[in-house]
PDB file of C-alpha atoms in Angstrom:
ATOM      1  CA  UNK A   1      33.953 107.746  62.207  1.00 67.00           C
ATOM      2  CA  UNK A   2      36.474 105.270  63.618  1.00 77.00           C
ATOM      3  CA  UNK A   3      35.150 102.247  65.480  1.00 89.00           C
ATOM      4  CA  UNK A   4      38.636 101.516  66.821  1.00 87.00           C
ATOM      5  CA  UNK A   5      39.049 105.018  68.277  1.00 85.00           C
ATOM      6  CA  UNK A   6      35.590 105.077  69.836  1.00 88.00           C
ATOM      7  CA  UNK A   7      36.045 101.585  71.273  1.00 91.00           C
ATOM      8  CA  UNK A   8      39.299 102.667  72.864  1.00 89.00           C
ATOM      9  CA  UNK A   9      37.640 105.793  74.302  1.00 87.00           C
ATOM     10  CA  UNK A  10      34.936 103.621  75.868  1.00 89.00           C
ATOM     11  CA  UNK A  11      37.295 100.968  77.262  1.00 89.00           C
ATOM     12  CA  UNK A  12      40.103 103.195  78.581  1.00 88.00           C
ATOM     13  CA  UNK A  13      40.126 103.669  82.358  1.00 89.00           C
ATOM     14  CA  UNK A  14      42.606 106.542  82.615  1.00 90.00           C
ATOM     15  CA  UNK A  15      39.787 109.093  82.579  1.00 89.00           C
ATOM     16  CA  UNK A  16      36.889 108.432  84.933  1.00 88.00           C
ATOM     17  CA  UNK A  17      35.193 111.850  85.029  1.00 92.00           C
ATOM     18  CA  UNK A  18      31.869 111.528  83.186  1.00 93.00           C
ATOM     19  CA  UNK A  19      32.068 114.836  81.327  1.00 92.00           C
ATOM     20  CA  UNK A  20      35.674 114.229  80.288  1.00 91.00           C
ATOM     21  CA  UNK A  21      34.798 110.738  79.023  1.00 93.00           C
ATOM     22  CA  UNK A  22      31.900 112.198  77.049  1.00 94.00           C
ATOM     23  CA  UNK A  23      34.139 114.796  75.378  1.00 93.00           C
ATOM     24  CA  UNK A  24      36.779 112.132  74.688  1.00 88.00           C
ATOM     25  CA  UNK A  25      34.207 109.806  73.099  1.00 88.00           C
ATOM     26  CA  UNK A  26      32.852 112.559  70.848  1.00 91.00           C
ATOM     27  CA  UNK A  27      36.394 113.596  69.894  1.00 89.00           C
ATOM     28  CA  UNK A  28      37.178 109.982  68.983  1.00 86.00           C
ATOM     29  CA  UNK A  29      34.235 110.056  66.584  1.00 90.00           C
ATOM     30  CA  UNK A  30      36.226 112.463  64.400  1.00 89.00           C
ATOM     31  CA  UNK A  31      39.551 110.577  64.476  1.00 87.00           C
ATOM     32  CA  UNK A  32      40.787 107.969  62.011  1.00 89.00           C
ATOM     33  CA  UNK A  33      41.245 104.313  62.918  1.00 84.00           C
ATOM     34  CA  UNK A  34      44.615 105.116  64.482  1.00 86.00           C
ATOM     35  CA  UNK A  35      43.042 107.775  66.672  1.00 83.00           C
ATOM     36  CA  UNK A  36      44.636 110.669  64.811  1.00 89.00           C
ATOM     37  CA  UNK A  37      43.564 113.735  62.878  1.00 83.00           C
ATOM     38  CA  UNK A  38      40.511 114.818  64.893  1.00 85.00           C
ATOM     39  CA  UNK A  39      39.727 118.518  64.579  1.00 82.00           C
ATOM     40  CA  UNK A  40      36.071 119.244  65.334  1.00 85.00           C
ATOM     41  CA  UNK A  41      35.299 122.788  66.409  1.00 85.00           C
ATOM     42  CA  UNK A  42      34.526 123.648  70.000  1.00 88.00           C
ATOM     43  CA  UNK A  43      30.966 124.429  68.928  1.00 89.00           C
ATOM     44  CA  UNK A  44      30.617 120.994  67.349  1.00 89.00           C
ATOM     45  CA  UNK A  45      31.770 119.234  70.509  1.00 90.00           C
ATOM     46  CA  UNK A  46      29.449 121.437  72.528  1.00 92.00           C
ATOM     47  CA  UNK A  47      26.535 120.398  70.313  1.00 92.00           C
ATOM     48  CA  UNK A  48      27.520 116.715  70.464  1.00 91.00           C
ATOM     49  CA  UNK A  49      27.953 116.600  74.238  1.00 92.00           C
ATOM     50  CA  UNK A  50      25.345 119.088  75.366  1.00 92.00           C
ATOM     51  CA  UNK A  51      28.007 120.876  77.408  1.00 93.00           C
ATOM     52  CA  UNK A  52      28.792 124.573  77.177  1.00 94.00           C
ATOM     53  CA  UNK A  53      31.678 125.644  74.951  1.00 91.00           C
ATOM     54  CA  UNK A  54      33.656 126.837  77.964  1.00 93.00           C
ATOM     55  CA  UNK A  55      33.195 123.465  79.662  1.00 94.00           C
ATOM     56  CA  UNK A  56      34.315 121.671  76.492  1.00 92.00           C
ATOM     57  CA  UNK A  57      37.481 123.789  76.374  1.00 91.00           C
ATOM     58  CA  UNK A  58      38.171 123.052  80.030  1.00 92.00           C
ATOM     59  CA  UNK A  59      37.671 119.303  79.544  1.00 91.00           C
ATOM     60  CA  UNK A  60      39.942 119.267  76.490  1.00 93.00           C
ATOM     61  CA  UNK A  61      42.719 120.858  78.535  1.00 92.00           C
ATOM     62  CA  UNK A  62      42.132 118.315  81.292  1.00 94.00           C
ATOM     63  CA  UNK A  63      42.291 115.443  78.792  1.00 92.00           C
ATOM     64  CA  UNK A  64      45.526 116.857  77.405  1.00 89.00           C
ATOM     65  CA  UNK A  65      46.997 117.180  80.900  1.00 92.00           C
ATOM     66  CA  UNK A  66      45.958 113.597  81.655  1.00 91.00           C
ATOM     67  CA  UNK A  67      47.872 112.446  78.582  1.00 92.00           C
ATOM     68  CA  UNK A  68      44.972 110.744  76.814  1.00 90.00           C
ATOM     69  CA  UNK A  69      45.031 113.253  73.943  1.00 91.00           C
ATOM     70  CA  UNK A  70      47.785 115.362  72.428  1.00 92.00           C
ATOM     71  CA  UNK A  71      48.081 117.960  69.731  1.00 90.00           C
ATOM     72  CA  UNK A  72      48.565 116.366  66.351  1.00 86.00           C
ATOM     73  CA  UNK A  73      49.583 117.325  62.828  1.00 85.00           C
ATOM     74  CA  UNK A  74      48.105 120.792  62.213  1.00 78.00           C
ATOM     75  CA  UNK A  75      48.673 120.413  58.463  1.00 79.00           C
ATOM     76  CA  UNK A  76      45.621 118.157  58.345  1.00 80.00           C
ATOM     77  CA  UNK A  77      43.273 121.004  59.182  1.00 71.00           C
ATOM     78  CA  UNK A  78      45.242 123.452  57.023  1.00 73.00           C
ATOM     79  CA  UNK A  79      44.711 121.238  53.977  1.00 74.00           C
ATOM     80  CA  UNK A  80      40.944 121.598  54.232  1.00 73.00           C
ATOM     81  CA  UNK A  81      40.438 125.068  55.740  1.00 75.00           C
ATOM     82  CA  UNK A  82      41.784 127.992  53.740  1.00 66.00           C
ATOM     83  CA  UNK A  83      41.424 130.624  56.459  1.00 66.00           C
ATOM     84  CA  UNK A  84      44.537 130.315  58.589  1.00 64.00           C
ATOM     85  CA  UNK A  85      42.993 132.352  61.375  1.00 61.00           C
ATOM     86  CA  UNK A  86      40.128 129.869  61.675  1.00 67.00           C
ATOM     87  CA  UNK A  87      42.093 126.656  61.934  1.00 73.00           C
ATOM     88  CA  UNK A  88      40.833 124.395  64.717  1.00 79.00           C
ATOM     89  CA  UNK A  89      43.203 122.428  66.902  1.00 85.00           C
ATOM     90  CA  UNK A  90      44.044 118.948  65.608  1.00 87.00           C
ATOM     91  CA  UNK A  91      44.098 116.276  68.309  1.00 90.00           C
ATOM     92  CA  UNK A  92      45.473 112.731  68.369  1.00 90.00           C
ATOM     93  CA  UNK A  93      44.236 110.140  70.843  1.00 88.00           C
ATOM     94  CA  UNK A  94      46.916 108.427  72.918  1.00 88.00           C
ATOM     95  CA  UNK A  95      45.546 105.003  72.086  1.00 88.00           C
ATOM     96  CA  UNK A  96      48.793 103.397  73.216  1.00 83.00           C
ATOM     97  CA  UNK A  97      47.646 104.123  76.772  1.00 69.00           C
ATOM     98  CA  UNK A  98      45.189 101.675  78.257  1.00 58.00           C
ATOM     99  CA  UNK A  99      44.752  99.495  75.150  1.00 51.00           C
ATOM    100  CA  UNK A 100      46.785  97.388  72.735  1.00 44.00           C
ATOM    101  CA  UNK A 101      47.384  99.105  69.444  1.00 42.00           C
ATOM    102  CA  UNK A 102      48.203  97.365  66.196  1.00 41.00           C
ATOM    103  CA  UNK A 103      51.743  97.875  64.829  1.00 42.00           C
ATOM    104  CA  UNK A 104      52.117 100.974  62.719  1.00 43.00           C
ATOM    105  CA  UNK A 105      49.267 102.819  64.414  1.00 42.00           C
ATOM    106  CA  UNK A 106      51.476 105.435  66.073  1.00 45.00           C
ATOM    107  CA  UNK A 107      53.959 107.941  64.694  1.00 45.00           C
ATOM    108  CA  UNK A 108      56.818 106.491  66.749  1.00 43.00           C
ATOM    109  CA  UNK A 109      56.351 102.973  65.336  1.00 41.00           C
ATOM    110  CA  UNK A 110      58.288 101.780  62.321  1.00 42.00           C
ATOM    111  CA  UNK A 111      56.237 101.973  59.153  1.00 42.00           C
ATOM    112  CA  UNK A 112      54.348 105.189  59.873  1.00 45.00           C
ATOM    113  CA  UNK A 113      54.759 107.623  56.982  1.00 44.00           C
ATOM    114  CA  UNK A 114      53.117 111.020  57.524  1.00 45.00           C
ATOM    115  CA  UNK A 115      51.708 112.783  54.492  1.00 46.00           C
ATOM    116  CA  UNK A 116      50.874 116.444  54.089  1.00 44.00           C
ATOM    117  CA  UNK A 117      47.120 115.950  53.806  1.00 47.00           C
ATOM    118  CA  UNK A 118      46.744 113.130  56.243  1.00 46.00           C
ATOM    119  CA  UNK A 119      48.443 110.121  57.814  1.00 46.00           C
ATOM    120  CA  UNK A 120      49.597 107.221  55.666  1.00 46.00           C
ATOM    121  CA  UNK A 121      50.147 104.073  57.686  1.00 44.00           C
ATOM    122  CA  UNK A 122      52.007 101.017  56.454  1.00 44.00           C
ATOM    123  CA  UNK A 123      52.075  97.970  58.706  1.00 45.00           C
ATOM    124  CA  UNK A 124      55.207  95.925  59.102  1.00 46.00           C
ATOM    125  CA  UNK A 125      53.612  92.986  57.297  1.00 48.00           C
ATOM    126  CA  UNK A 126      52.974  94.927  54.088  1.00 47.00           C
ATOM    127  CA  UNK A 127      49.284  95.664  54.534  1.00 47.00           C
ATOM    128  CA  UNK A 128      47.703  98.087  52.109  1.00 49.00           C
ATOM    129  CA  UNK A 129      47.994 101.798  52.755  1.00 47.00           C
ATOM    130  CA  UNK A 130      45.336 103.127  55.058  1.00 48.00           C
ATOM    131  CA  UNK A 131      43.093 105.736  53.459  1.00 49.00           C
ATOM    132  CA  UNK A 132      43.257 109.357  54.470  1.00 51.00           C
ATOM    133  CA  UNK A 133      41.401 110.078  57.693  1.00 48.00           C
ATOM    134  CA  UNK A 134      37.778 111.001  57.511  1.00 47.00           C
ATOM    135  CA  UNK A 135      38.819 114.574  58.273  1.00 51.00           C
ATOM    136  CA  UNK A 136      35.764 115.200  60.377  1.00 56.00           C
ATOM    137  CA  UNK A 137      33.071 114.856  57.749  1.00 51.00           C
ATOM    138  CA  UNK A 138      30.740 113.459  60.423  1.00 53.00           C
ATOM    139  CA  UNK A 139      29.058 116.837  60.682  1.00 50.00           C
ATOM    140  CA  UNK A 140      25.850 116.926  62.647  1.00 49.00           C
ATOM    141  CA  UNK A 141      22.754 118.379  61.044  1.00 47.00           C
ATOM    142  CA  UNK A 142      22.544 121.089  63.688  1.00 53.00           C
ATOM    143  CA  UNK A 143      26.093 122.387  63.215  1.00 48.00           C
ATOM    144  CA  UNK A 144      26.562 125.640  61.230  1.00 51.00           C
ATOM    145  CA  UNK A 145      28.939 125.090  58.323  1.00 50.00           C
ATOM    146  CA  UNK A 146      31.078 128.101  59.144  1.00 48.00           C
ATOM    147  CA  UNK A 147      31.345 127.335  62.857  1.00 47.00           C
ATOM    148  CA  UNK A 148      35.021 126.603  63.384  1.00 47.00           C
ATOM    149  CA  UNK A 149      37.469 126.848  66.237  1.00 51.00           C
ATOM    150  CA  UNK A 150      40.059 129.626  66.015  1.00 49.00           C
ATOM    151  CA  UNK A 151      43.534 129.436  67.467  1.00 47.00           C
ATOM    152  CA  UNK A 152      44.658 127.543  70.522  1.00 47.00           C
ATOM    153  CA  UNK A 153      42.285 129.345  72.835  1.00 47.00           C
ATOM    154  CA  UNK A 154      39.321 127.506  71.356  1.00 46.00           C
ATOM    155  CA  UNK A 155      37.334 130.609  70.491  1.00 47.00           C
ATOM    156  CA  UNK A 156      34.775 130.223  67.721  1.00 50.00           C
ATOM    157  CA  UNK A 157      33.942 132.257  64.649  1.00 49.00           C
ATOM    158  CA  UNK A 158      30.352 131.990  63.433  1.00 46.00           C
ATOM    159  CA  UNK A 159      29.872 132.846  59.788  1.00 47.00           C
ATOM    160  CA  UNK A 160      26.138 133.132  60.254  1.00 49.00           C
ATOM    161  CA  UNK A 161      26.652 136.280  62.317  1.00 50.00           C
ATOM    162  CA  UNK A 162      27.622 138.336  59.277  1.00 50.00           C
ATOM    163  CA  UNK A 163      25.030 140.864  58.342  1.00 51.00           C
ATOM    164  CA  UNK A 164      23.014 140.562  61.544  1.00 53.00           C
ATOM    165  CA  UNK A 165      22.536 143.794  63.472  1.00 50.00           C
ATOM    166  CA  UNK A 166      23.929 143.973  66.959  1.00 55.00           C
ATOM    167  CA  UNK A 167      21.330 143.816  69.634  1.00 54.00           C
ATOM    168  CA  UNK A 168      20.697 146.778  71.893  1.00 56.00           C
ATOM    169  CA  UNK A 169      21.813 149.375  69.354  1.00 58.00           C
ATOM    170  CA  UNK A 170      18.613 150.856  68.006  1.00 67.00           C
ATOM    171  CA  UNK A 171      18.621 154.385  66.712  1.00 66.00           C
ATOM    172  CA  UNK A 172      15.501 156.421  67.463  1.00 72.00           C
ATOM    173  CA  UNK A 173      14.431 158.963  64.855  1.00 74.00           C
ATOM    174  CA  UNK A 174      13.377 162.339  66.245  1.00 76.00           C
ATOM    175  CA  UNK A 175       9.675 163.147  66.171  1.00 83.00           C
ATOM    176  CA  UNK A 176       9.135 165.770  63.426  1.00 80.00           C
ATOM    177  CA  UNK A 177       6.435 167.375  65.591  1.00 85.00           C
ATOM    178  CA  UNK A 178       8.707 167.936  68.570  1.00 87.00           C
ATOM    179  CA  UNK A 179       8.231 171.513  69.742  1.00 87.00           C
ATOM    180  CA  UNK A 180       5.147 172.138  67.598  1.00 91.00           C
ATOM    181  CA  UNK A 181       2.696 172.251  70.495  1.00 91.00           C
ATOM    182  CA  UNK A 182       4.776 174.905  72.230  1.00 90.00           C
ATOM    183  CA  UNK A 183       4.884 176.969  69.038  1.00 89.00           C
ATOM    184  CA  UNK A 184       1.161 176.596  68.317  1.00 91.00           C
ATOM    185  CA  UNK A 185       0.155 177.653  71.806  1.00 91.00           C
ATOM    186  CA  UNK A 186       2.425 180.703  71.646  1.00 90.00           C
ATOM    187  CA  UNK A 187       1.199 181.743  68.200  1.00 90.00           C
ATOM    188  CA  UNK A 188      -1.655 184.292  68.469  1.00 88.00           C
ATOM    189  CA  UNK A 189      -3.886 182.765  65.788  1.00 89.00           C
ATOM    190  CA  UNK A 190      -5.103 179.171  66.204  1.00 89.00           C
ATOM    191  CA  UNK A 191      -6.442 178.186  62.779  1.00 89.00           C
ATOM    192  CA  UNK A 192      -5.710 175.398  60.266  1.00 91.00           C
ATOM    193  CA  UNK A 193      -3.717 173.344  62.745  1.00 93.00           C
ATOM    194  CA  UNK A 194      -3.253 170.462  60.288  1.00 94.00           C
ATOM    195  CA  UNK A 195      -1.609 172.744  57.742  1.00 93.00           C
ATOM    196  CA  UNK A 196       0.536 174.245  60.467  1.00 92.00           C
ATOM    197  CA  UNK A 197       1.699 170.777  61.517  1.00 93.00           C
ATOM    198  CA  UNK A 198       2.541 169.942  57.903  1.00 94.00           C
ATOM    199  CA  UNK A 199       4.590 173.120  57.592  1.00 93.00           C
ATOM    200  CA  UNK A 200       6.369 172.401  60.895  1.00 92.00           C
ATOM    201  CA  UNK A 201       7.392 168.923  59.704  1.00 91.00           C
ATOM    202  CA  UNK A 202       9.292 170.443  56.788  1.00 91.00           C
ATOM    203  CA  UNK A 203      11.436 172.652  58.999  1.00 90.00           C
ATOM    204  CA  UNK A 204      14.882 171.574  60.147  1.00 90.00           C
ATOM    205  CA  UNK A 205      14.657 170.816  63.910  1.00 89.00           C
ATOM    206  CA  UNK A 206      17.794 172.909  64.385  1.00 88.00           C
ATOM    207  CA  UNK A 207      15.697 175.982  63.501  1.00 89.00           C
ATOM    208  CA  UNK A 208      13.079 175.367  66.200  1.00 89.00           C
ATOM    209  CA  UNK A 209      14.916 177.448  68.840  1.00 90.00           C
ATOM    210  CA  UNK A 210      15.388 180.258  66.295  1.00 90.00           C
ATOM    211  CA  UNK A 211      11.663 180.297  65.527  1.00 91.00           C
ATOM    212  CA  UNK A 212      10.669 180.330  69.174  1.00 90.00           C
ATOM    213  CA  UNK A 213      13.095 183.174  69.872  1.00 89.00           C
ATOM    214  CA  UNK A 214      11.722 185.287  66.993  1.00 87.00           C
ATOM    215  CA  UNK A 215       8.020 184.663  67.658  1.00 88.00           C
ATOM    216  CA  UNK A 216       7.612 187.021  70.674  1.00 89.00           C
ATOM    217  CA  UNK A 217       9.006 189.923  68.646  1.00 86.00           C
ATOM    218  CA  UNK A 218       6.486 189.291  65.877  1.00 86.00           C
ATOM    219  CA  UNK A 219       3.653 189.072  68.387  1.00 86.00           C
ATOM    220  CA  UNK A 220       4.451 192.636  69.546  1.00 87.00           C
ATOM    221  CA  UNK A 221       4.596 194.270  66.126  1.00 85.00           C
ATOM    222  CA  UNK A 222       1.892 196.840  65.308  1.00 84.00           C
ATOM    223  CA  UNK A 223       0.289 194.963  62.421  1.00 82.00           C
ATOM    224  CA  UNK A 224      -0.372 191.972  64.663  1.00 85.00           C
ATOM    225  CA  UNK A 225      -1.770 194.030  67.524  1.00 85.00           C
ATOM    226  CA  UNK A 226      -4.280 196.171  65.666  1.00 82.00           C
ATOM    227  CA  UNK A 227      -7.891 195.224  64.900  1.00 81.00           C
ATOM    228  CA  UNK A 228      -7.836 192.315  67.346  1.00 81.00           C
ATOM    229  CA  UNK A 229      -5.158 190.462  65.402  1.00 80.00           C
ATOM    230  CA  UNK A 230      -7.012 190.561  62.099  1.00 80.00           C
ATOM    231  CA  UNK A 231      -3.774 190.902  60.162  1.00 86.00           C
ATOM    232  CA  UNK A 232      -1.917 188.078  61.900  1.00 90.00           C
ATOM    233  CA  UNK A 233      -1.054 185.507  59.204  1.00 91.00           C
ATOM    234  CA  UNK A 234      -2.078 181.901  59.572  1.00 93.00           C
ATOM    235  CA  UNK A 235       0.591 179.846  61.362  1.00 90.00           C
ATOM    236  CA  UNK A 236       1.134 177.664  58.283  1.00 93.00           C
ATOM    237  CA  UNK A 237       1.689 180.724  56.086  1.00 93.00           C
ATOM    238  CA  UNK A 238       4.068 182.232  58.616  1.00 90.00           C
ATOM    239  CA  UNK A 239       6.109 179.029  58.762  1.00 93.00           C
ATOM    240  CA  UNK A 240       6.118 178.301  55.021  1.00 93.00           C
ATOM    241  CA  UNK A 241       7.196 181.862  54.287  1.00 90.00           C
ATOM    242  CA  UNK A 242      10.018 181.673  56.834  1.00 92.00           C
ATOM    243  CA  UNK A 243       8.637 184.884  58.280  1.00 90.00           C
ATOM    244  CA  UNK A 244      10.637 184.451  61.466  1.00 88.00           C
ATOM    245  CA  UNK A 245      13.582 185.745  59.420  1.00 88.00           C
ATOM    246  CA  UNK A 246      11.824 189.078  58.702  1.00 87.00           C
ATOM    247  CA  UNK A 247      13.254 192.215  60.259  1.00 82.00           C
ATOM    248  CA  UNK A 248      10.812 193.735  62.724  1.00 78.00           C
ATOM    249  CA  UNK A 249      10.484 197.518  63.207  1.00 70.00           C
ATOM    250  CA  UNK A 250      11.295 198.782  66.715  1.00 64.00           C
ATOM    251  CA  UNK A 251       8.521 198.175  69.200  1.00 55.00           C
ATOM    252  CA  UNK A 252       6.252 201.239  69.650  1.00 50.00           C
ATOM    253  CA  UNK A 253       5.440 200.278  73.236  1.00 51.00           C
ATOM    254  CA  UNK A 254       2.886 198.030  74.852  1.00 54.00           C
ATOM    255  CA  UNK A 255      -0.712 198.271  73.676  1.00 52.00           C
ATOM    256  CA  UNK A 256      -3.267 200.244  75.672  1.00 51.00           C
ATOM    257  CA  UNK A 257      -5.746 198.178  77.626  1.00 52.00           C
ATOM    258  CA  UNK A 258      -8.597 200.342  76.350  1.00 48.00           C
ATOM    259  CA  UNK A 259      -7.901 201.107  72.701  1.00 50.00           C
ATOM    260  CA  UNK A 260      -5.496 198.305  71.767  1.00 55.00           C
ATOM    261  CA  UNK A 261      -3.244 201.057  70.353  1.00 57.00           C
ATOM    262  CA  UNK A 262       0.384 201.636  71.344  1.00 60.00           C
ATOM    263  CA  UNK A 263       0.797 203.804  74.411  1.00 59.00           C
ATOM    264  CA  UNK A 264       2.311 207.212  73.827  1.00 59.00           C
ATOM    265  CA  UNK A 265       5.807 207.844  75.123  1.00 63.00           C
ATOM    266  CA  UNK A 266       7.588 211.236  75.588  1.00 61.00           C
ATOM    267  CA  UNK A 267      10.128 210.547  72.862  1.00 63.00           C
ATOM    268  CA  UNK A 268       7.333 210.529  70.276  1.00 63.00           C
ATOM    269  CA  UNK A 269       6.743 214.294  70.716  1.00 61.00           C
ATOM    270  CA  UNK A 270       9.613 216.744  70.253  1.00 64.00           C
ATOM    271  CA  UNK A 271       9.346 220.329  71.577  1.00 63.00           C
ATOM    272  CA  UNK A 272       8.628 223.057  69.031  1.00 65.00           C
ATOM    273  CA  UNK A 273      10.674 226.231  68.723  1.00 67.00           C
ATOM    274  CA  UNK A 274       7.740 228.474  69.612  1.00 68.00           C
ATOM    275  CA  UNK A 275       7.119 226.573  72.847  1.00 62.00           C
ATOM    276  CA  UNK A 276       3.754 225.154  71.796  1.00 66.00           C
ATOM    277  CA  UNK A 277       2.926 221.473  72.358  1.00 57.00           C
ATOM    278  CA  UNK A 278       3.639 219.173  69.447  1.00 61.00           C
ATOM    279  CA  UNK A 279       0.327 217.264  69.419  1.00 57.00           C
TER     280      UNK A 279
END
């Protein structure tokens, strides 16, 4: 934190808009005593000011257009952040505007010697070398460590988002009993429903239409129609044995309403050579 930079931000009268002054003051908190080398992320400034990230970006552009801040030495951020695509914008405060600045405080003053990892300032009177800027170590406790500004657009990249599922994208598993009620009601024998449900769960849902298509043919076969359905297998046995795949003999005709036996059809009785009836 630089007292000189923050004092200048408070005393300057170039910017009068309250929100812009607030952003400028918080930005000054991350600059060195010469007002240089500030590169907090947009998210950090948003947390410090209580403004939205979009508003912070807008105010930074307005401050830059007003001439109170300018883009500084980007090598400062590059020296501390390895990911080139996550480098925040480095800003310098134009402390020469609206306040008296000590000699050697600006790049265009004799005695200023830029270094790769910071700004080395030497005053004209031989003062000791100023230390490297604080490089924005004034991190607030609420700021995520991986929250950094990316590019000149001010967009942020949040490291904490890795591994979190995207909202609104839930996959619903199919109910293994889908279609069972329709099958059970169509099946002629209603016994051991629990076992039938268990057998149905094991079957690939893609086979449900095949089963329902084969069931009516089985219901019309002779063995199932005789003796009031005594020989109809339990539904669980029929499913577990994959009996829907069995080949069914040709239908002998609908059952008689009186005897429960197949009705006789003319093709069952061929004429004899002597002309007598074949029955």
